[in-house]
Each structure stands twice: as C-alpha cells, then as structure tokens.
Coordinates of C-alpha atoms and ligand atoms in Angstrom, one line a residue:
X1 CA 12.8 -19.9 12.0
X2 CA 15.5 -18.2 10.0
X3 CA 18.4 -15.8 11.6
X4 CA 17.0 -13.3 9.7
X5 CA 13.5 -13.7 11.0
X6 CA 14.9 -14.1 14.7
X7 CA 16.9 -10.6 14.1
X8 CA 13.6 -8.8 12.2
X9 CA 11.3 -10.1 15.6
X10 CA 13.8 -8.3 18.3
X11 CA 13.6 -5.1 16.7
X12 CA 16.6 -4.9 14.5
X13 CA 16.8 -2.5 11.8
X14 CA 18.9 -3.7 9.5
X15 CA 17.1 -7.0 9.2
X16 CA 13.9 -5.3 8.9
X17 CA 15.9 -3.3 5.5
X18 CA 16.7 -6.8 4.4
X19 CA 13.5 -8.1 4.4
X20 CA 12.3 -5.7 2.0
X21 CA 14.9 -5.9 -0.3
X22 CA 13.6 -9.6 -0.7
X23 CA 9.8 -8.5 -1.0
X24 CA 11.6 -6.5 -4.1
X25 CA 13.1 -9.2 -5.5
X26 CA 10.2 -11.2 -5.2
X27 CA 12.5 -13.9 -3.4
X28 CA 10.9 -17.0 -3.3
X29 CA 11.5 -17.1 0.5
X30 CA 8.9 -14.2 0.5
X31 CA 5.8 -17.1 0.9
X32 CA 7.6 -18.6 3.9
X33 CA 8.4 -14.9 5.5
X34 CA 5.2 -13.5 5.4
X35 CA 3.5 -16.5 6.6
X36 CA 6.1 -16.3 9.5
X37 CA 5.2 -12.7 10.2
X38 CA 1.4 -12.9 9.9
X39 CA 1.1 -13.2 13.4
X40 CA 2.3 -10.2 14.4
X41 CA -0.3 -8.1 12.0
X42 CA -2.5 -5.7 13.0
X43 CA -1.2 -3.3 15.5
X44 CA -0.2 -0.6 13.0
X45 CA -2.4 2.3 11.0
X46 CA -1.8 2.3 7.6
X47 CA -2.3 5.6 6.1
X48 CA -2.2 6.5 2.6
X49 CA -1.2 9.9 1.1
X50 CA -1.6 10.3 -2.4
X51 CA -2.0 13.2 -5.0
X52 CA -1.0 14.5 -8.5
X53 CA 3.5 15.2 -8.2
X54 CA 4.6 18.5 -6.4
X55 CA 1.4 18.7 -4.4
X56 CA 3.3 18.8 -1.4
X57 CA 2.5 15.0 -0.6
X58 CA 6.3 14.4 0.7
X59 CA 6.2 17.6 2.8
X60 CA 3.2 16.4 4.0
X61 CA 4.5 12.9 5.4
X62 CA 7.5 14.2 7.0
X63 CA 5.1 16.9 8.7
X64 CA 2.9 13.8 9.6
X65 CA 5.8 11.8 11.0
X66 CA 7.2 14.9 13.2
X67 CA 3.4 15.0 14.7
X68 CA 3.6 11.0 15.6
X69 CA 6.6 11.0 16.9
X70 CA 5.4 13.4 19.2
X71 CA 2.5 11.5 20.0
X72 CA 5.1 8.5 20.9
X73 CA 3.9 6.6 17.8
X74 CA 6.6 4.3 15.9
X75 CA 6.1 5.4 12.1
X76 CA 7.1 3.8 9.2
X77 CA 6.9 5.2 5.9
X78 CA 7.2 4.3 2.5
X79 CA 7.6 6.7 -0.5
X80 CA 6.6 5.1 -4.3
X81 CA 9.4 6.4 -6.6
X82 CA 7.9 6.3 -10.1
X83 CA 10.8 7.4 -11.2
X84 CA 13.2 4.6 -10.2
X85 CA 13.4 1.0 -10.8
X86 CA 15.5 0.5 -7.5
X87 CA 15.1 0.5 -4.3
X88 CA 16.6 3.4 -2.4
X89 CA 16.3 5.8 -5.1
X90 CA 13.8 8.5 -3.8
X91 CA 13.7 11.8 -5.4
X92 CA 16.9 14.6 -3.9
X93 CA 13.8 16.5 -2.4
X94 CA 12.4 13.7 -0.7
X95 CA 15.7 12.2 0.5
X96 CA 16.5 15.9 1.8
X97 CA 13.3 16.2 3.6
X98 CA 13.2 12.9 5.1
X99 CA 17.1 13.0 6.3
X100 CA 15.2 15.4 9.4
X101 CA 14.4 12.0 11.1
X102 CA 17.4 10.0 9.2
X103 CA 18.9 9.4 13.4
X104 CA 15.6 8.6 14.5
X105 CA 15.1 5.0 15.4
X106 CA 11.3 5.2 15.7
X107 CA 11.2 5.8 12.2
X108 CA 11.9 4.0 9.2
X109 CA 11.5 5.2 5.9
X110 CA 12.2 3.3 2.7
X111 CA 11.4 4.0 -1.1
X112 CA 10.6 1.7 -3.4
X113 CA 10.5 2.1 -7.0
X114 CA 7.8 0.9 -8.9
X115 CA 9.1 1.2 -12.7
X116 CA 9.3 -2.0 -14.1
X117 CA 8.0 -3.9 -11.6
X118 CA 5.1 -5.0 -14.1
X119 CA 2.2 -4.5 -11.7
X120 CA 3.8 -6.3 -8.9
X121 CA 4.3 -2.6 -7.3
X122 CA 1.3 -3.0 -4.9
X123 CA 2.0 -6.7 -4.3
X124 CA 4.9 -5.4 -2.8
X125 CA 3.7 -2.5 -1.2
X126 CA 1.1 -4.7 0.5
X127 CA 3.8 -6.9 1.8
X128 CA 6.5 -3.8 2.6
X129 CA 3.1 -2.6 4.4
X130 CA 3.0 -5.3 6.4
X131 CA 6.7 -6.2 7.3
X132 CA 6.7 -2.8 9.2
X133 CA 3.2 -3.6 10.6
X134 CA 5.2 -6.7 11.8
X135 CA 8.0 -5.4 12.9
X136 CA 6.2 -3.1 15.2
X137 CA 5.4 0.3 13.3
X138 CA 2.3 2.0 15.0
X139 CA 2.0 4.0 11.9
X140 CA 2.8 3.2 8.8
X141 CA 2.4 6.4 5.8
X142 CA 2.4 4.9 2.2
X143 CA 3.4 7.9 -0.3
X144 CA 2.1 7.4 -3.8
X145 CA 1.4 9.5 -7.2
X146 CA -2.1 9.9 -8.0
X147 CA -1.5 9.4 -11.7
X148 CA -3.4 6.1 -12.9
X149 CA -5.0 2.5 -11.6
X150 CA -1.7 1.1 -10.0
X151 CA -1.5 3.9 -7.8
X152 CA -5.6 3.4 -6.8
X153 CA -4.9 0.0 -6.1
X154 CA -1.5 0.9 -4.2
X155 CA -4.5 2.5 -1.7
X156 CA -6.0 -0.6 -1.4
X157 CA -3.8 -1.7 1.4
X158 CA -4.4 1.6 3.5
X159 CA -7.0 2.1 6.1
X160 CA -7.4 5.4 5.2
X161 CA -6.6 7.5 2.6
X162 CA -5.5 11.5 1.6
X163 CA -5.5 13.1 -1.5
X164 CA -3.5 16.1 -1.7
X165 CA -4.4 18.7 -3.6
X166 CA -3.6 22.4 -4.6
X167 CA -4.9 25.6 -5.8
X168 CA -3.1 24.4 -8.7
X169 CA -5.1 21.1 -9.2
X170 CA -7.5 23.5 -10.9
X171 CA -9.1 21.2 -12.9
X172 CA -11.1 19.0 -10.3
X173 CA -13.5 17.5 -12.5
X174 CA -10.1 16.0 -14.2
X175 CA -9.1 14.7 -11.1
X176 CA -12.1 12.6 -9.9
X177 CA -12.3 11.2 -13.4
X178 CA -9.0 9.6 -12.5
X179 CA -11.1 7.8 -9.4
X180 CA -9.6 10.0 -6.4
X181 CA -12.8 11.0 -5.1
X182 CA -13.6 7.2 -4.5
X183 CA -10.4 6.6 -2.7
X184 CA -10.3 9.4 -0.7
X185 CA -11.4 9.3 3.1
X186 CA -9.8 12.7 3.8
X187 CA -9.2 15.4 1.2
X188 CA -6.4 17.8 1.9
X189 CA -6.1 21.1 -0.2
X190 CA -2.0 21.8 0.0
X191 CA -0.4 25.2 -0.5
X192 CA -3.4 27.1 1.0
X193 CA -1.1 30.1 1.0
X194 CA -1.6 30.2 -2.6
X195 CA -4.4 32.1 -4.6
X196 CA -7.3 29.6 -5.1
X197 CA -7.2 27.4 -2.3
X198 CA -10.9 28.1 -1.0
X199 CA -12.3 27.9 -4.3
X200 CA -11.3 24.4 -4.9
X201 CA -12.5 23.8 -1.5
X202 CA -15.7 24.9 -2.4
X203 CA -15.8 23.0 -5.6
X204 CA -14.4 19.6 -3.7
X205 CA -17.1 19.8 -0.9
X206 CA -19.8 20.5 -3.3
X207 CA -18.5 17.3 -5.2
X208 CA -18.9 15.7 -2.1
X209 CA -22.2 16.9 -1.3
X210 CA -23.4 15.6 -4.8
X211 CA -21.5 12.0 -4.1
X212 CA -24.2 10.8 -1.5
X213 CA -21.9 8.4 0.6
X214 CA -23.1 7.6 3.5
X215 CA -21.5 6.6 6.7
X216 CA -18.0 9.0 7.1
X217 CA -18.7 12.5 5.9
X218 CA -15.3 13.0 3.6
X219 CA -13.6 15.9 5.5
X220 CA -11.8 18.7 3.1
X221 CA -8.7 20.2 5.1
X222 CA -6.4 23.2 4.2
X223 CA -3.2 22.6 5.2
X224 CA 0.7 24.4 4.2
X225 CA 2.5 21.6 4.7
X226 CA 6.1 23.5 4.5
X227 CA 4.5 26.3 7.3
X228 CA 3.3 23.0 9.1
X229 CA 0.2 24.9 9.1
X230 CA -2.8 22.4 9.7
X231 CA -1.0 19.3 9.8
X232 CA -2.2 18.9 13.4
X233 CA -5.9 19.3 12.3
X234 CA -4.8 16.7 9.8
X235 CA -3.5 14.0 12.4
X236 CA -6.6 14.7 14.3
X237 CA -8.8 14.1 11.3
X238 CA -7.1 10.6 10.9
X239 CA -7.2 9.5 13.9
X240 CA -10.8 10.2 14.2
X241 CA -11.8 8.6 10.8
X242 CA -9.8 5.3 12.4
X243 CA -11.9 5.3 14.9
X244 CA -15.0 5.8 12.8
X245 CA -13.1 2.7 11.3
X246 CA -13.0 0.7 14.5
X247 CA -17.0 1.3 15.3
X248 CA -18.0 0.9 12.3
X249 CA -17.8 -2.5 9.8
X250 CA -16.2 -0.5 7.1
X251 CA -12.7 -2.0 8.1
X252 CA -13.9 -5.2 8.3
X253 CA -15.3 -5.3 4.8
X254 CA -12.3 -3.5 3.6
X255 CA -10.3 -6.7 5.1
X256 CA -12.6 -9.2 3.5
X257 CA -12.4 -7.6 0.3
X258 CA -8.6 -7.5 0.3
X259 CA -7.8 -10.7 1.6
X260 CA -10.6 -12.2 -1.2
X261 CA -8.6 -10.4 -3.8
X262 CA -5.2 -11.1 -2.5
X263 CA -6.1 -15.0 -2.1
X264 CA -7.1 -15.1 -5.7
X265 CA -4.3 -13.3 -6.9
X266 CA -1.7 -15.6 -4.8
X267 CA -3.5 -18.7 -6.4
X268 CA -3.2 -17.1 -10.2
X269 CA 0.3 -16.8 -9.5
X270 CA 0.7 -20.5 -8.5
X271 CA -1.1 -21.6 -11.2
X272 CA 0.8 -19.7 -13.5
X273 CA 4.1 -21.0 -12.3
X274 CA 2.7 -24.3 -12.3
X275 CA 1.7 -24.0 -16.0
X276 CA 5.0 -22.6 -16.8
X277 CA 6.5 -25.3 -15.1
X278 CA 8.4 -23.2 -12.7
X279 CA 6.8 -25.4 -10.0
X280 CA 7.2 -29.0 -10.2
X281 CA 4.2 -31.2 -11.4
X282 CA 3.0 -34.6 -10.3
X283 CA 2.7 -37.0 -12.9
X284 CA -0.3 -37.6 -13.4
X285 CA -1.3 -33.7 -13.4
X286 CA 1.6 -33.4 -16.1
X287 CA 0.0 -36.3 -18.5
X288 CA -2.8 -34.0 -18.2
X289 CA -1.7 -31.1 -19.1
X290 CA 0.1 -33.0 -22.1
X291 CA -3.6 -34.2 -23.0
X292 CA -4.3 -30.8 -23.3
X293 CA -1.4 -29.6 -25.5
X294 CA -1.5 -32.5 -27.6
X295 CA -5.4 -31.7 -28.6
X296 CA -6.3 -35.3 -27.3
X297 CA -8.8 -33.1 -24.7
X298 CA -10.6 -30.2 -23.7
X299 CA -9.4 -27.5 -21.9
X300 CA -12.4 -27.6 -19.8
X301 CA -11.9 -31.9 -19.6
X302 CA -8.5 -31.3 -18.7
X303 CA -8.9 -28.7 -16.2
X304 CA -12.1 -30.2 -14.1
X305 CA -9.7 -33.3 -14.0
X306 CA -6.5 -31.5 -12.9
X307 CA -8.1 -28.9 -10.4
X308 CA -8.5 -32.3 -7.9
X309 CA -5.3 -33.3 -8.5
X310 CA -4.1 -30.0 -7.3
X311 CA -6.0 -29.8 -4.4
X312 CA -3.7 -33.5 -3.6
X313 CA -0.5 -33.8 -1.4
X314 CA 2.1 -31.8 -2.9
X315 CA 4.4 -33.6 -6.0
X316 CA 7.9 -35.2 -3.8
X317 CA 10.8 -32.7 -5.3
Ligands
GDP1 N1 3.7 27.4 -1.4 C1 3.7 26.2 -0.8 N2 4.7 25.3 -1.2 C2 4.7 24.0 -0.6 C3 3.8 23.7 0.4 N3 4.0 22.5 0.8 C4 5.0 22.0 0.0 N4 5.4 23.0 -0.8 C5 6.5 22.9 -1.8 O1 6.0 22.2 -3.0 C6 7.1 21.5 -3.6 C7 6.7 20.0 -3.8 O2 6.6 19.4 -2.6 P1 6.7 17.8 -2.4 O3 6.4 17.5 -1.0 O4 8.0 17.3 -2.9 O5 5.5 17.3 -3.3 P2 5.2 15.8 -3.8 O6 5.7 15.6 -5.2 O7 3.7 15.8 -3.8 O8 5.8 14.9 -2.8 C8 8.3 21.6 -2.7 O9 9.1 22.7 -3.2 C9 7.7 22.1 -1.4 O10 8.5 22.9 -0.6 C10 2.8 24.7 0.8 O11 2.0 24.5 1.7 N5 2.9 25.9 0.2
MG2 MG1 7.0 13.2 -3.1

C-alpha cells in the first residue's frame, strides 16, 4: 500500500486533498486507488443538491452542513464549478460562504471544475464521492447546476436528490422538460420570502400528483436558506427519505444500475486505450487488429477472435 494511501486511511487531510487532485488528473494510479479504498465504502449518505444558478443551492449546503455538524455527522461536500476548469476555483460567494466551516475538521469541502473535462466530470465526481465516503465522511453534499444531461447524470451517484427552486423559477413546465422532476426525491422552493413561492408550490405538487410514482411520495419544502428558515424540516426530510431508502429496494436497484453502468463504461475506456495503443497489446491480439486495418478481415471476424484473447493473462510489459 502506498504512503499516500496509509496517510488518507488514518484520517489525514491533506492526503485526502491529494487524492482528489489525482481523480482530476485522471492519474493512472486512480485504478489501483480506488480499488484500494473500495473497502471502506458505504458508511456515508450522499446527497445531491441541484437547481438552476442563484437558486440559493450553495446557501443551502452550508445551512445543511451547520445542521450535521450539529447532529455529530462528518460532512463532506463538493461544489461543481462550471465555471472553472481547475480545481479549487469555486465562485467568491461560495468560497465566502463556505470559509464559516474553513477551521472545521469534520468538514471538508472541495470544488471541482467541470469545464473541459469532456464528460469525465461525473466520472470524477463519482470517484471524489467516494474518496470522502472512504475516508470516513458520514455525509457527503454534491452541489451541481441544473442546467443539462451532465449535471442529471452528476445525480446519478447520490442517494438522494434536491432541486432547488424559487419563486423565480416561474416557468416550471421549462424546468421538468430539462428532466428535474425525474431526479428529484425532495423538491425545495428557495427564497420563500419572495412573492410567488406558494404558487409554484402549488403548481410543483400538482406536477407531482399528475406523475403517478409510486413508492416515496416526492415532498415539496419551503425553505430561506439565508434566514435558515426550514433547513431543519429539510434535514429531517432527508434523513427520512434514507430511511425509506434502507427499507425499501430502491437503493439496491439504484446500486445495480450504477455499478452496471460504471462497469461498462470502465471496460469502454479500456478498450479504447487498448485500440489506441495506450495499453500494450499481445501479439497475437495486435496481428489481429492489423487483419482488421489492413482489410484482410471483418470487423466482426476480428473482434469475436480478439474478445478471447482479451479475456487471456495480461501481455508481459
Ligand atoms: N431572498 C432570498 N435570497 C436568498 C435566499 N437564499 C439564498 N439567497 C441569496 O441568493 C443568492 C444566490 O445564492 P447561492 O447560494 O449562491 O445560489 P446558487 O447559485 O444556487 O448556489 C445569494 O445572494 C444568496 O444570499 C433566500 O431564502 N431568500
Ligand atoms: Mg452555488
């Protein structure tokens, strides 16, 4: 096991920080470090908080992290930064917001920017997700803009999800077209000071209503999340929708489904690489290939003969 590994398991901070710079980067160490840390999965609740930018989403999650660390809870949280291809580079107001538990060691929060990452942002997500999970985070808040598919599939990872919305969001209709009211496990309406807020509370229950899920009844909170008015109601509401998650096999399937889709997605990368050469071939597999290229073969010839070459020992380096 590596120093770094050794330094992440007994709790250090900095090694933890580390780590995620490497899911980032996409290090190649990453396939040895999470199989290293896989073990240690499953203690923490992943929540997801998304919604369309200046709902009050950030607000939100430092509210949310206040109310675990009062509840003794460990929280992690990581804020998607559109808006930055680097790491570290969280919007002023969020960096502001989030200083109020900057001294606090049962929190860690990290931003991660998703600009350029060409669809690796959940990949990485998933994996920051986890490293926290790992490193013993009893809850771990994933902040992300409801704006487009990445963002749905970002939600993927979570147990449960919130959509923040506002009097503002007006437009509803617009907003479930964008697939929010199919993510969402708890709908919060955000600046409930405002003009509005019960009429889009209305017109989200009734879409609710007309949705016909079965199994968890989709709550729709108020909240002011700079007042920290509701936010308790809030925790409340999630913890009870992880325990409808714990009785019922929702979670379960969830898992399957992700762990199906991350398999495939892990193998698709190796073969990839493997085309690309970026991994090394074995001969044989490689005067395949060459079969292929050169016309001599079909694709489908060359690839029902190479896929149990692949499934061989692994090609000496
Ligand atoms: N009026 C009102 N403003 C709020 C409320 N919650 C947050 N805000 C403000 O809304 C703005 C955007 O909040 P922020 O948390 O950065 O939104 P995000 O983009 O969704 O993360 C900030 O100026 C907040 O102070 C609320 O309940 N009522
Ligand atoms: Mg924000």
């Amino acid at each position: 096991m590596s120093d770094l590994l050794k330094k992440f398991l007994s709790g250090d901070r900095l090694a933890l920080s580390r780590m995620i710079t490497l899911v980032e980067n996409q290090s190649d160490q990453l396939p040895a470090i999470m199989s290293e840390i896989h073990q240690h999965l499953g203690k923490a609740y992943y929540v997801g908080v998304t919604g369309p930018p200046g709902a009050g989403k950030s607000t939100l999650v430092n509210r949310l992290i206040a109310q675990g660390r009062a509840l003794g809870k460990k929280v992690g949280v990581i804020a998607i930064d559109p808006s930055s291809p680097f790491s570290g580079g969280a919007l002023l107001g969020d960096r502001i917001r989030m200083q109020d538990h900057a001294s606090d060691e049962g929190v860690f929060i990290r931003s991660l920017g998703s600009r350029g990452a060409h669809g690796g942002v959940s990949r990485a997500t998933r994996d920051v997700v986890r490293l926290m999970d790992a490193f013993g985070m009893d809850w771990v808040l994933i902040e992300t803009v409801g704006v487009g598919q990445t963002e749905l599939d970002i939600m993927e990872i979570a147990h449960t999800t919130v959509v923040v919305l506002t009097p503002e969001s007006g437009d509803t209709i617009q907003t479930m077209k964008a697939g929010l009211l199919e993510v969402a496990d708890v709908f919060v309406v955000n600046k409930a000071d405002r003009e509005g807020a019960d009429k889009i509370l209305h017109e989200l229950k009734a879409m609710l209503e007309m949705s016909h899920a079965e199994g968890w009844e989709v709550p729709v909170l108020k909240t002011q999340a700079f007042q920290n008015v509701g936010v308790k109601e809030l925790a409340e509401t999630l913890e009870a929708h992880r325990r409808y998650l714990n009785v019922s096999t929702k979670l379960q399937e969830k898992l399957l489904a992700l762990r199906e889709a991350e398999l495939e997605e892990v193998l698709q990368e190796s073969f990839r690489q493997w085309l690309k050469g970026e991994i090394p071939r074995r001969p044989e597999a490689e005067a395949l290939r060459q079969q292929v290229l050169s016309g001599a073969i079909s694709a489908y010839e060359g690839a029902s003969r190479l896929f149990p070459l692949l499934q061989g020992p692994p090609a000496k380096r």
